[in-house]
Amino acid sequence: MEKERYIVILEDQQKSALRKVENELEVSITSSEFLSSENRSFQVIDNDNGVLYKNLGVLVIENGDVEQLQSAVRDESNPIVYFEKERDFFPADEWSIITELKKQSAEMAEKISELEKYMTSKPLPQKPFMEMEWGLKAIGVGNSIYTGKGIDICILDTGLEMLHPDFSGKEIEGKSFIAGEDWSRDPNGHGTHCAGIAAGNIRMDNGKRYGIAKEANLKIAKVLSDSGKGTTSSVIDAIDWAITKKFRILSLSLASAVKLNEVPSPLFETVGARALDSNCIIVAAAGNDSSRPSLPKPVSMPANSMSVMAVGAIDGQMKVARFSNAGLNPATGGNVNVCAPGVDIISSYPKNSKNKNGNYYAMSGTSMATPHVAGLLALYMEQFPEKSAEEIWKWTESRAKPIEGLKYRDIGTGLIQA
């Protein structure tokens, strides 16, 4: 695996300052003045050793801890004033650019082909048989006597495959916000999978429970096209429709990546607050941009708004999912509120080119964690009909279970509990 290097600017190169940097970054620093033709920088730099280019005050390290570097930059007393990831450079002529692009394109095409082949042929995860999927067991659904009866859950996604045997014949209200595409068909499969987690029941092939709020009123808003793409306007349109219909829970397994320290959109902050004022909770995926443990990324939009409940993902070993985004922008919004199961989640899925396993499929993502929360909210709302949306939100966070060794920035108050 290719290692990632970071370029660090130091304001102070005194011995005490260098010792502080060495201790913080757990690296031994060699000054460029001690390099020679036999002892060159590229031979020195590794996981334990960095090189300081003395004339420039620039330090190069291998596999640095991004969080530690960010913390150091924010600390005015720290010698580290800036860092960035090493980037590639190429000869600045047109033919070199074309050659490199061709190379990258060929490598990417090969990787896509391999991943596609694996995804279409991978079997459903075989775990020791229990009466319910691992995610439901982890959040204690079996301990609840509630079913979400009478509570409206609206899934804003790619639609719902109404031909699926788990949904055909049911009274399900829906609306499409994508021109020329019907909410009751889902060639993509993502929306059907999320709907199954929130409001499905048991698998027809083995009788195993996979859905949370089986008696909730399932509502569908198609805001993502069959190819999986949507826009702000389609999402806002659907939220407005759902609030008009007085739906209590809106589940958004969709995300748009944001940068570090990017301020949340006032648009979604306003939308989320107005939804709460209308006794409705918007739950959204924290996003899947991270590459843990070395590179967590900030919570995506719209989950990064304070008035939208952001959901991170954990796996079956109670660890943060490698892709799950983190609350790196808490001062401006963008914190994770709670976490839920999001790895190897089996749920309903249409029969299509991606799914060779019948009516069910395993998927991973904060997309899968989000409907776990939506389904659980329905159980709570049935249990406490007198509580407002804000009170249900606070109750959900207060009931969540901290996971030993995991940080608030990654899982919020913890794993949701029925």
Coordinates of C-alpha atoms in Angstrom, one line a residue:
M1 CA 0.0 0.0 0.0
E2 CA 1.3 3.4 -1.0
K3 CA 2.3 5.5 2.1
E4 CA 1.0 9.1 2.6
R5 CA 3.5 11.8 3.3
Y6 CA 2.8 15.2 4.9
I7 CA 4.8 18.4 4.5
V8 CA 4.9 20.4 7.7
I9 CA 6.0 24.1 8.2
L10 CA 7.8 24.9 11.5
E11 CA 8.0 28.4 12.9
D12 CA 10.7 27.5 15.4
Q13 CA 13.7 25.2 14.8
Q14 CA 15.3 25.5 18.3
K15 CA 16.2 22.2 19.9
S16 CA 13.4 22.4 22.5
A17 CA 10.8 23.1 19.7
L18 CA 12.1 20.1 17.6
R19 CA 12.0 17.9 20.7
K20 CA 8.3 18.9 21.2
V21 CA 7.5 18.1 17.6
E22 CA 9.3 14.7 17.9
N23 CA 7.3 13.8 21.0
E24 CA 4.0 14.9 19.6
L25 CA 4.4 13.2 16.2
E26 CA 6.3 10.2 17.5
V27 CA 9.0 10.7 15.0
S28 CA 12.8 11.2 15.0
I29 CA 13.9 14.3 13.1
T30 CA 17.1 14.4 11.0
S31 CA 18.3 17.8 9.9
S32 CA 19.2 18.2 6.2
E33 CA 22.6 19.5 7.2
F34 CA 23.5 15.9 8.2
L35 CA 22.6 14.5 4.8
S36 CA 25.2 13.5 2.3
S37 CA 25.5 11.7 -1.0
E38 CA 25.5 8.4 0.9
N39 CA 22.7 9.4 3.3
R40 CA 19.9 11.0 1.3
S41 CA 16.5 12.1 2.5
F42 CA 14.5 9.5 0.6
Q43 CA 16.5 6.8 2.4
V44 CA 15.8 8.4 5.8
I45 CA 12.1 9.2 5.7
D46 CA 9.9 6.3 7.0
N47 CA 7.2 5.7 9.6
D48 CA 9.7 6.6 12.4
N49 CA 12.0 9.2 10.8
G50 CA 11.4 12.6 9.3
V51 CA 13.7 15.1 7.6
L52 CA 13.9 18.8 8.4
Y53 CA 15.0 21.0 5.5
K54 CA 16.8 23.5 7.7
N55 CA 17.0 26.4 5.2
L56 CA 13.3 26.3 4.7
G57 CA 11.9 25.3 8.1
V58 CA 10.0 22.5 6.4
L59 CA 9.7 19.0 7.8
V60 CA 8.6 15.9 5.8
I61 CA 7.1 12.9 7.6
E62 CA 5.5 9.6 6.6
N63 CA 2.0 8.6 7.6
G64 CA 1.3 11.5 10.0
D65 CA -1.7 11.7 12.3
V66 CA -4.0 14.3 10.6
E67 CA -5.9 15.0 13.8
Q68 CA -2.7 15.6 15.7
L69 CA -1.4 17.9 13.0
Q70 CA -4.7 19.9 12.9
S71 CA -4.5 20.2 16.7
A72 CA -0.9 21.4 16.5
V73 CA -1.8 24.1 13.9
R74 CA -4.6 25.4 16.1
D75 CA -2.3 25.6 19.2
E76 CA -0.5 29.0 18.9
S77 CA 2.3 27.8 21.2
N78 CA 3.1 24.9 18.9
P79 CA 6.1 25.1 16.4
I80 CA 3.9 23.6 13.7
V81 CA 2.1 26.3 11.8
Y82 CA 0.9 24.5 8.6
F83 CA 0.8 21.1 7.0
E84 CA -0.5 19.6 3.8
K85 CA -0.5 16.2 2.1
E86 CA 2.2 15.5 -0.4
R87 CA 1.0 15.9 -3.9
D88 CA 2.3 14.6 -7.3
F89 CA 4.0 16.8 -9.9
F90 CA 4.6 16.1 -13.6
P91 CA 6.5 17.7 -16.4
A92 CA 4.5 20.8 -17.5
D93 CA 4.0 19.9 -21.1
E94 CA 0.8 18.6 -22.9
W95 CA 2.1 15.2 -23.8
S96 CA 3.1 14.4 -20.2
I97 CA -0.3 15.3 -19.0
I98 CA -2.0 13.1 -21.6
T99 CA 0.3 10.2 -20.8
E100 CA -0.4 10.5 -17.1
L101 CA -4.1 10.8 -17.6
K102 CA -4.1 7.6 -19.8
K103 CA -2.2 5.7 -17.1
Q104 CA -4.6 6.9 -14.4
S105 CA -7.6 6.1 -16.5
A106 CA -6.4 2.5 -17.2
E107 CA -5.6 1.9 -13.6
M108 CA -9.0 3.2 -12.5
A109 CA -10.9 1.2 -15.1
E110 CA -9.1 -2.0 -13.9
K111 CA -10.0 -1.2 -10.3
I112 CA -13.6 -0.5 -11.1
S113 CA -13.9 -3.7 -13.1
E114 CA -12.5 -5.8 -10.2
L115 CA -14.8 -4.1 -7.7
E116 CA -17.8 -4.5 -9.9
K117 CA -17.1 -8.2 -10.4
Y118 CA -16.7 -8.7 -6.7
M119 CA -19.8 -6.8 -5.7
T120 CA -22.1 -8.6 -8.2
S121 CA -21.0 -12.0 -7.1
K122 CA -20.4 -11.7 -3.4
P123 CA -22.7 -13.9 -1.3
L124 CA -24.8 -12.6 1.6
P125 CA -22.7 -12.6 4.8
Q126 CA -23.3 -15.9 6.6
K127 CA -23.4 -15.3 10.4
P128 CA -24.6 -17.7 13.1
F129 CA -28.3 -17.9 12.8
M130 CA -30.3 -15.6 15.1
E131 CA -33.9 -14.6 14.8
M132 CA -32.8 -11.1 13.6
E133 CA -30.0 -9.4 11.8
W134 CA -26.9 -8.4 13.8
G135 CA -27.8 -4.7 13.6
L136 CA -31.2 -5.1 15.1
K137 CA -29.8 -7.3 17.9
A138 CA -27.1 -4.6 18.5
I139 CA -29.6 -1.9 19.1
G140 CA -31.9 -4.1 21.2
V141 CA -34.9 -4.2 19.0
G142 CA -35.9 -7.5 20.4
N143 CA -36.4 -5.8 23.8
S144 CA -39.1 -3.5 22.5
I145 CA -42.8 -4.2 22.4
Y146 CA -43.4 -1.4 19.9
T147 CA -43.7 -1.6 16.1
G148 CA -44.0 2.0 15.0
K149 CA -47.7 1.6 14.5
G150 CA -49.4 4.8 13.3
I151 CA -46.1 6.7 12.8
D152 CA -45.2 8.0 9.3
I153 CA -41.6 7.4 8.1
C154 CA -40.7 9.0 4.9
I155 CA -37.6 7.6 3.0
L156 CA -36.1 10.3 0.7
D157 CA -34.1 8.2 -1.7
T158 CA -34.1 6.4 -5.1
G159 CA -37.7 5.2 -4.7
L160 CA -39.2 1.8 -3.7
E161 CA -39.5 -1.4 -5.7
M162 CA -43.2 -2.1 -5.2
L163 CA -42.8 -5.4 -7.0
H164 CA -40.7 -6.6 -4.1
P165 CA -42.7 -9.3 -2.3
D166 CA -42.1 -7.6 1.1
F167 CA -43.9 -4.5 -0.1
S168 CA -46.3 -5.5 -2.8
G169 CA -49.9 -5.3 -1.7
K170 CA -49.1 -2.8 1.0
E171 CA -50.7 0.7 1.1
I172 CA -47.7 2.9 0.6
E173 CA -47.9 6.6 -0.3
G174 CA -45.2 8.1 -2.4
K175 CA -44.2 10.9 -4.8
S176 CA -41.4 11.4 -7.3
F177 CA -39.4 14.6 -7.5
I178 CA -37.4 13.3 -10.4
A179 CA -38.7 14.1 -13.9
G180 CA -39.8 11.0 -15.9
E181 CA -39.1 8.5 -13.1
D182 CA -41.7 6.8 -10.9
W183 CA -41.3 6.5 -7.1
S184 CA -42.7 3.0 -7.2
R185 CA -39.9 1.5 -9.2
D186 CA -36.3 1.3 -8.0
P187 CA -33.8 0.0 -10.5
N188 CA -31.1 1.4 -8.3
G189 CA -32.0 -0.5 -5.2
H190 CA -30.6 1.9 -2.6
G191 CA -34.0 3.3 -1.6
T192 CA -35.6 -0.2 -1.3
H193 CA -32.7 -1.3 0.9
C194 CA -33.1 1.7 3.3
A195 CA -36.9 1.4 3.4
G196 CA -36.5 -2.3 4.4
I197 CA -34.2 -1.4 7.3
A198 CA -36.6 1.3 8.7
A199 CA -39.9 -0.4 8.1
G200 CA -39.5 -3.9 6.7
N201 CA -40.3 -7.0 8.7
I202 CA -38.9 -10.5 8.1
R203 CA -37.2 -12.2 5.2
M204 CA -39.4 -14.4 3.1
D205 CA -36.5 -16.8 2.4
N206 CA -35.5 -17.7 6.0
G207 CA -37.9 -15.9 8.3
K208 CA -35.1 -13.8 9.8
R209 CA -36.2 -10.3 10.9
Y210 CA -34.3 -7.4 9.2
G211 CA -36.7 -4.4 9.6
I212 CA -37.3 -2.2 12.7
A213 CA -40.7 -0.5 12.6
K214 CA -42.8 -3.1 10.8
E215 CA -46.1 -1.4 11.4
A216 CA -45.0 2.2 10.6
N217 CA -46.7 3.9 7.7
L218 CA -44.0 3.8 5.0
K219 CA -43.9 6.9 2.8
I220 CA -41.6 7.3 -0.2
A221 CA -40.1 10.5 -1.8
K222 CA -38.0 9.8 -4.8
V223 CA -35.3 12.5 -4.7
L224 CA -32.5 10.6 -6.3
S225 CA -32.6 9.4 -9.9
D226 CA -32.2 5.7 -11.0
S227 CA -28.5 6.5 -11.4
G228 CA -28.4 7.7 -7.8
K229 CA -28.0 11.5 -8.4
G230 CA -30.2 14.2 -6.9
T231 CA -30.1 18.0 -6.4
T232 CA -30.7 20.4 -3.5
S233 CA -34.0 21.5 -5.1
S234 CA -35.4 18.0 -5.4
V235 CA -34.5 17.3 -1.7
I236 CA -36.0 20.6 -0.5
D237 CA -39.2 20.0 -2.6
A238 CA -39.6 16.6 -1.0
I239 CA -39.0 17.9 2.5
D240 CA -41.6 20.6 2.0
W241 CA -44.1 17.9 0.7
A242 CA -43.4 15.7 3.7
I243 CA -43.9 18.5 6.2
T244 CA -47.2 19.4 4.5
K245 CA -48.3 15.8 4.9
K246 CA -47.3 16.0 8.6
F247 CA -44.9 13.0 8.4
R248 CA -43.0 12.7 11.7
I249 CA -39.7 11.2 10.5
L250 CA -37.7 12.0 7.3
S251 CA -34.8 9.6 6.6
L252 CA -32.1 11.0 4.2
S253 CA -29.5 8.4 3.3
L254 CA -27.8 10.9 1.0
A255 CA -24.8 13.2 1.4
S256 CA -22.7 15.9 -0.2
A257 CA -19.1 16.1 0.9
V258 CA -17.9 19.3 2.7
K259 CA -14.4 20.6 3.4
L260 CA -12.7 20.9 6.8
N261 CA -14.0 24.0 8.6
E262 CA -16.6 24.6 5.9
V263 CA -19.6 26.3 7.5
P264 CA -23.0 24.4 7.3
S265 CA -25.5 25.6 4.8
P266 CA -27.9 28.1 6.3
L267 CA -30.4 26.6 3.9
F268 CA -30.5 23.2 5.5
E269 CA -30.1 24.7 9.0
T270 CA -33.3 26.6 8.3
V271 CA -35.1 23.6 6.8
G272 CA -34.1 21.3 9.7
A273 CA -35.3 23.9 12.3
R274 CA -38.6 24.5 10.5
A275 CA -39.1 20.7 10.3
L276 CA -38.6 20.5 14.1
D277 CA -41.1 23.3 14.6
S278 CA -43.5 21.2 12.6
N279 CA -42.9 18.2 14.9
C280 CA -40.8 16.4 12.4
I281 CA -37.2 15.0 12.7
I282 CA -34.8 14.9 9.8
V283 CA -32.3 12.2 10.1
A284 CA -29.3 12.1 7.7
A285 CA -26.2 10.1 6.9
A286 CA -22.9 11.5 8.2
G287 CA -21.3 10.5 4.9
N288 CA -18.7 7.9 3.7
D289 CA -15.7 10.0 2.7
S290 CA -13.3 8.8 5.4
S291 CA -10.5 6.4 5.1
R292 CA -9.9 5.3 8.7
P293 CA -8.0 5.3 10.8
S294 CA -5.6 7.7 9.1
L295 CA -7.9 10.0 7.4
P296 CA -11.4 10.8 8.8
K297 CA -13.4 13.5 6.9
P298 CA -16.0 16.0 8.2
V299 CA -19.7 15.2 8.4
S300 CA -21.4 15.8 5.1
M301 CA -24.2 18.1 4.1
P302 CA -27.1 18.1 5.1
A303 CA -26.2 16.1 8.3
N304 CA -23.7 18.8 9.3
S305 CA -26.5 21.1 10.2
M306 CA -27.3 21.4 13.9
S307 CA -31.0 20.9 13.3
V308 CA -30.5 17.6 11.3
M309 CA -29.7 14.4 13.3
A310 CA -26.4 13.1 12.0
V311 CA -25.8 9.4 12.0
G312 CA -22.4 7.7 12.0
A313 CA -21.8 3.9 11.3
I314 CA -20.3 1.1 13.3
D315 CA -19.5 -2.5 12.3
G316 CA -20.3 -5.8 14.0
Q317 CA -17.1 -5.6 16.1
M318 CA -18.4 -2.3 17.6
K319 CA -15.7 -0.3 15.8
V320 CA -16.2 2.9 13.7
A321 CA -16.8 1.9 10.1
R322 CA -13.7 2.8 8.1
F323 CA -15.8 5.1 5.8
S324 CA -17.9 6.9 8.4
N325 CA -17.3 10.6 8.7
A326 CA -16.4 12.4 11.9
G327 CA -17.4 15.5 13.8
L328 CA -14.3 17.5 12.8
N329 CA -16.2 20.8 12.5
P330 CA -18.1 20.8 15.8
A331 CA -17.7 24.6 16.3
T332 CA -19.7 25.3 13.1
G333 CA -22.1 22.4 13.3
G334 CA -21.1 19.1 11.7
N335 CA -21.0 16.9 14.8
V336 CA -22.2 13.2 14.8
N337 CA -25.3 12.9 17.1
V338 CA -25.6 9.1 17.3
C339 CA -24.3 6.0 15.6
A340 CA -26.0 2.8 14.3
P341 CA -25.1 -0.4 12.5
G342 CA -23.8 0.3 9.0
V343 CA -21.6 -2.6 7.8
D344 CA -22.8 -5.8 6.0
I345 CA -26.5 -4.8 6.6
I346 CA -28.9 -7.2 4.9
S347 CA -32.2 -5.8 3.7
S348 CA -34.7 -5.9 0.9
Y349 CA -33.4 -5.3 -2.6
P350 CA -34.8 -5.5 -6.1
K351 CA -33.7 -8.3 -8.5
N352 CA -31.3 -6.6 -10.9
S353 CA -27.9 -6.9 -12.4
K354 CA -26.2 -6.1 -9.1
N355 CA -28.2 -8.6 -7.0
K356 CA -27.8 -12.3 -7.8
N357 CA -29.1 -13.3 -4.3
G358 CA -32.8 -13.0 -4.9
N359 CA -34.8 -10.4 -2.9
Y360 CA -32.1 -9.4 -0.3
Y361 CA -28.7 -7.8 -0.5
A362 CA -25.9 -6.8 1.9
M363 CA -24.8 -3.2 1.8
S364 CA -22.5 -0.9 3.9
G365 CA -22.6 2.8 4.5
T366 CA -23.9 5.5 6.8
S367 CA -26.8 5.2 4.4
M368 CA -27.6 1.9 6.1
A369 CA -27.1 3.3 9.6
T370 CA -29.6 6.2 9.0
P371 CA -32.8 4.1 8.5
H372 CA -31.9 2.2 11.7
V373 CA -32.3 5.5 13.5
A374 CA -35.5 6.4 11.5
G375 CA -37.1 3.0 12.5
L376 CA -36.1 3.5 16.1
L377 CA -37.6 7.0 16.2
A378 CA -40.9 5.5 15.1
L379 CA -40.8 3.0 18.1
Y380 CA -40.1 5.9 20.4
M381 CA -42.9 8.1 18.9
E382 CA -45.4 5.2 19.3
Q383 CA -44.2 4.7 22.9
F384 CA -44.4 8.5 23.8
P385 CA -47.2 10.0 21.7
E386 CA -47.2 13.1 23.9
K387 CA -43.5 14.0 23.3
S388 CA -42.6 16.5 20.6
A389 CA -40.0 15.9 17.9
E390 CA -37.3 17.8 19.9
E391 CA -38.1 15.8 23.0
I392 CA -37.9 12.5 21.0
W393 CA -34.5 13.7 19.6
K394 CA -33.1 14.4 23.1
W395 CA -34.5 11.1 24.4
T396 CA -32.8 9.2 21.5
E397 CA -29.4 10.8 22.3
S398 CA -29.8 10.3 26.1
R399 CA -30.6 6.6 25.6
A400 CA -27.7 5.9 23.2
K401 CA -25.0 3.7 24.7
P402 CA -21.4 4.9 24.6
I403 CA -18.9 2.4 23.2
E404 CA -15.7 1.9 25.1
G405 CA -12.7 3.2 23.2
L406 CA -14.7 5.2 20.7
K407 CA -14.8 9.0 20.6
Y408 CA -17.7 11.4 20.7
R409 CA -16.6 13.0 17.5
D410 CA -17.1 9.6 15.7
I411 CA -20.3 8.2 17.4
G412 CA -21.9 11.1 19.2
T413 CA -23.6 10.0 22.4
G414 CA -23.3 6.4 21.3
L415 CA -25.1 3.4 19.7
I416 CA -28.9 3.9 19.6
Q417 CA -30.9 1.6 21.9
A418 CA -34.5 0.4 21.7

